[in-house]
XYZ file of C-alpha atoms in Angstrom:
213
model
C 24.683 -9.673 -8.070
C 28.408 -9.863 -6.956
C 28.040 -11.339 -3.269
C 31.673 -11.931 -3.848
C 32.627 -8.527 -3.570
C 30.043 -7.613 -1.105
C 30.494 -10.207 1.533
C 34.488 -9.600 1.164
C 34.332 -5.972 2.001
C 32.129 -6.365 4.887
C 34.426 -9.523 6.277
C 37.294 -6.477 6.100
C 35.295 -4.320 8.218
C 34.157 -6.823 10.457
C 30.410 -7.430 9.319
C 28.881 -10.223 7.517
C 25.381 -11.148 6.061
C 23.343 -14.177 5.891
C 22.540 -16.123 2.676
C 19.221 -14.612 3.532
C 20.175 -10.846 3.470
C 22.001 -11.170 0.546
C 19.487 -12.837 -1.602
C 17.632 -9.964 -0.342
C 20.147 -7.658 -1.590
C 20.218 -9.530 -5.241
C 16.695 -9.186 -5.635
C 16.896 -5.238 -4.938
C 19.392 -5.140 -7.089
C 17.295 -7.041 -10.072
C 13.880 -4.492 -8.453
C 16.261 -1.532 -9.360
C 17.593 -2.237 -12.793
C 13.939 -3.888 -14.050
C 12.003 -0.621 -13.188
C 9.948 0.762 -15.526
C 12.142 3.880 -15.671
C 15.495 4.817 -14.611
C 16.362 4.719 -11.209
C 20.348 4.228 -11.930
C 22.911 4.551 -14.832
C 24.733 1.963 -12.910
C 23.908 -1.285 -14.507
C 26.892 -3.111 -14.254
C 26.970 -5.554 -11.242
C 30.429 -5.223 -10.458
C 29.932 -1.389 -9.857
C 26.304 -1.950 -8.757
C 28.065 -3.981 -5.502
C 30.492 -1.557 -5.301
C 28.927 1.996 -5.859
C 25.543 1.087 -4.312
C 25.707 -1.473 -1.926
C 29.345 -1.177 -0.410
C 28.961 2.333 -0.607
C 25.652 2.445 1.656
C 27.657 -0.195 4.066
C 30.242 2.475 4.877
C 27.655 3.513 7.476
C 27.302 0.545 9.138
C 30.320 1.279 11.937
C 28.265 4.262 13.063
C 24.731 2.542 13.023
C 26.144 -0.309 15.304
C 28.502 1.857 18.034
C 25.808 4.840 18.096
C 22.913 2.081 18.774
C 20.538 4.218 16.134
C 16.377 2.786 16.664
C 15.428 4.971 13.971
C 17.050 6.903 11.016
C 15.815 8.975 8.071
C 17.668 8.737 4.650
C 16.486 12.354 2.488
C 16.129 12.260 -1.153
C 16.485 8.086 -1.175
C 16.260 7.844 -4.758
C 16.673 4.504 -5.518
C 16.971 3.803 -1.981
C 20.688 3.701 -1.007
C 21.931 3.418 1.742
C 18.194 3.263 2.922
C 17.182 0.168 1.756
C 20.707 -2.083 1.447
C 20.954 -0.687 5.534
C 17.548 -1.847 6.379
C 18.187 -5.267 5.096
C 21.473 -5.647 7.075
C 19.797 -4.278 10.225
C 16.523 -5.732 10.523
C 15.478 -3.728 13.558
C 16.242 -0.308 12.238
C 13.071 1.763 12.073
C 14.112 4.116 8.614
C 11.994 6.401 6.810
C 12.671 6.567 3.031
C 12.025 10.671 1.592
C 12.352 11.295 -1.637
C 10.035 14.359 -3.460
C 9.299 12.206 -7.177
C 6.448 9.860 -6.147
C 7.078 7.343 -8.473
C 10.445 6.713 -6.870
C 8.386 6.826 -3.687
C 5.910 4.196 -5.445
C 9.107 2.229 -6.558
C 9.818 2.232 -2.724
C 6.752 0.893 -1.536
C 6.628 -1.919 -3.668
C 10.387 -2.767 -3.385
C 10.208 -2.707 0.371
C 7.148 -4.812 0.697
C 8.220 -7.535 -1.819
C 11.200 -7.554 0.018
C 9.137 -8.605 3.401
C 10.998 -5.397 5.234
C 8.687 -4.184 7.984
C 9.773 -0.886 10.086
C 10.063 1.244 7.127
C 8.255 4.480 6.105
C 8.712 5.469 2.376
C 7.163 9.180 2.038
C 6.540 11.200 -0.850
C 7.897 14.680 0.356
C 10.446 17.378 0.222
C 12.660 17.747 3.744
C 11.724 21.027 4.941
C 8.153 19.940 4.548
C 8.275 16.871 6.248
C 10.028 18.693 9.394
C 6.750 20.751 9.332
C 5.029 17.255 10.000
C 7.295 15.099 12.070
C 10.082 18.005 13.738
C 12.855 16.812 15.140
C 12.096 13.230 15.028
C 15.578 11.005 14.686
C 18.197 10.030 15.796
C 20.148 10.061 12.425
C 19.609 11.796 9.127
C 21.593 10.222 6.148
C 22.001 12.025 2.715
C 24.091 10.507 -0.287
C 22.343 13.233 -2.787
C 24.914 15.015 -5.232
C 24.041 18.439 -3.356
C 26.252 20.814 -1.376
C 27.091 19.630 1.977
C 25.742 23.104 3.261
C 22.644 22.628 1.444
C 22.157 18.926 2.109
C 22.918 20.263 6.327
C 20.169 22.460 6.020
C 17.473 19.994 4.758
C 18.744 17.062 7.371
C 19.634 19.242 10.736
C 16.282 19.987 12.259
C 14.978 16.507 11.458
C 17.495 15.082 14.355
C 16.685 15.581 17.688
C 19.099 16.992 19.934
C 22.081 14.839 20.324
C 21.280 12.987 17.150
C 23.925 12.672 14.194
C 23.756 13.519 10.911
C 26.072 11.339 8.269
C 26.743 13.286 4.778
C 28.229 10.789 2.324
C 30.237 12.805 0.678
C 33.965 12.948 -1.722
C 37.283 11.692 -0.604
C 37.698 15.356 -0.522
C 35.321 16.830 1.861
C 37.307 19.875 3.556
C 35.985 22.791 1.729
C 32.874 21.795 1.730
C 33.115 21.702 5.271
C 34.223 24.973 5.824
C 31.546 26.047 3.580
C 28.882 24.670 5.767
C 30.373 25.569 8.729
C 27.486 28.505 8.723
C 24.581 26.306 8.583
C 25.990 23.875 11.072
C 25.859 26.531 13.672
C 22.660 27.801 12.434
C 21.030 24.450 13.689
C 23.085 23.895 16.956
C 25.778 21.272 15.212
C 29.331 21.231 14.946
C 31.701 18.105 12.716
C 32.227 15.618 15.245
C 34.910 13.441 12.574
C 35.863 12.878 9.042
C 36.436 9.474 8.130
C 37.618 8.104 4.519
C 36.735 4.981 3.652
C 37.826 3.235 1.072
C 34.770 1.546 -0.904
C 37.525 -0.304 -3.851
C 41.086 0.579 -4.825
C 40.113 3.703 -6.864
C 37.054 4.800 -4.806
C 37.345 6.771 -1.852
C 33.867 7.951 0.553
C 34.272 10.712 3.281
C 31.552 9.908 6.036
C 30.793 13.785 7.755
C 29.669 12.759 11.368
C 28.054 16.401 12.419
C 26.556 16.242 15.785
C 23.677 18.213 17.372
C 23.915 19.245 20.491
């Protein structure tokens, strides 16, 4: 893993890890690329630091000043940001959703080698699991590769009122947003800010803060 890069974006933003969470974050890293079947075409551990951890990091401002307890990150995947957020905030309650069990399975496994306690890693599809749990956080979290209107839809009525949702989405978010716009008011939420942030010198990550009210 390159803890270089890592620890030297976070410095610029003001955060740091421990020797601890970082070994942490190496051993996901090995977990992910040692599965038994392919959780990510990014094997390189210059872009794994940059495109999986980093990337999941750009959430940390938000985490911290909005004082989150517990979050829910839909169609985790491999588990970023999920799992890199968990390890940097120990205390964060997060439930992992993804709808392939074996990614769930992968979860499990990952999360309890790891030693992380606090986390939830179901095997379901969103608009089931708001059948189960409602309304239930205080942020919703999405970095899947579907339409921000789409991805709205599945992570709106699992935040309570006055919760946030954070798409993770382009350098180039704007039509998307006023594609969405629809859906937003459909579930009570309006886009509270757009923020770029810059993840490395050619990679640029919108964060969509959409509010409920």
């Amino acid at each position: 893993m390159r803890k270089d890069i890592v620890t030297n974006w976070l410095a610029n933003t003001g955060h740091t890890l421990t020797q601890s969470q970082l070994a942490s974050l190496a051993r996901y890293q090995e977990l992910v690329l040692s599965a038994p079947f392919n959780l990510t075409a990014i094997t390189n551990s210059e872009d794994f630091a940059i495109k999986h951890f980093i990337d999941s990091y750009t959430l940390l401002p938000w985490l911290d000043d909005m004082k989150i307890t517990n979050c829910i990150d839909i169609g985790s995947g491999a588990g970023f940001p999920g799992v890199p957020l968990k390890i940097a905030r120990p205390t964060l309650r997060i439930t992992l959703l993804d709808s392939l069990l074996k990614r769930v399975l992968f979860l499990r496994a990952a999360t309890q080698e790891l030693g992380l306690t606090g986390v939830e890693c179901i095997h379901a599809r969103a608009e089931d699991h708001v059948k189960q749990k409602g309304a239930a956080y205080d942020l919703a979290t999405a970095r899947a590769v579907a339409r921000l209107g789409k991805l709205a839809g599945y992570a709106l009525p699992l935040v309570k009122p006055g919760g946030v949702f954070l798409a993770m989405k382009g350098p180039d978010a704007a039509a998307e947003i006023e594609e969405a716009l629809p859906i937003l008011h459909k579930h009570g939420s309006a886009v509270e800010s757009v923020q770029t942030v810059e993840i490395s010198q050619e990679i640029g990550r919108s964060i969509i803060v959409i509010r409920k009210h």
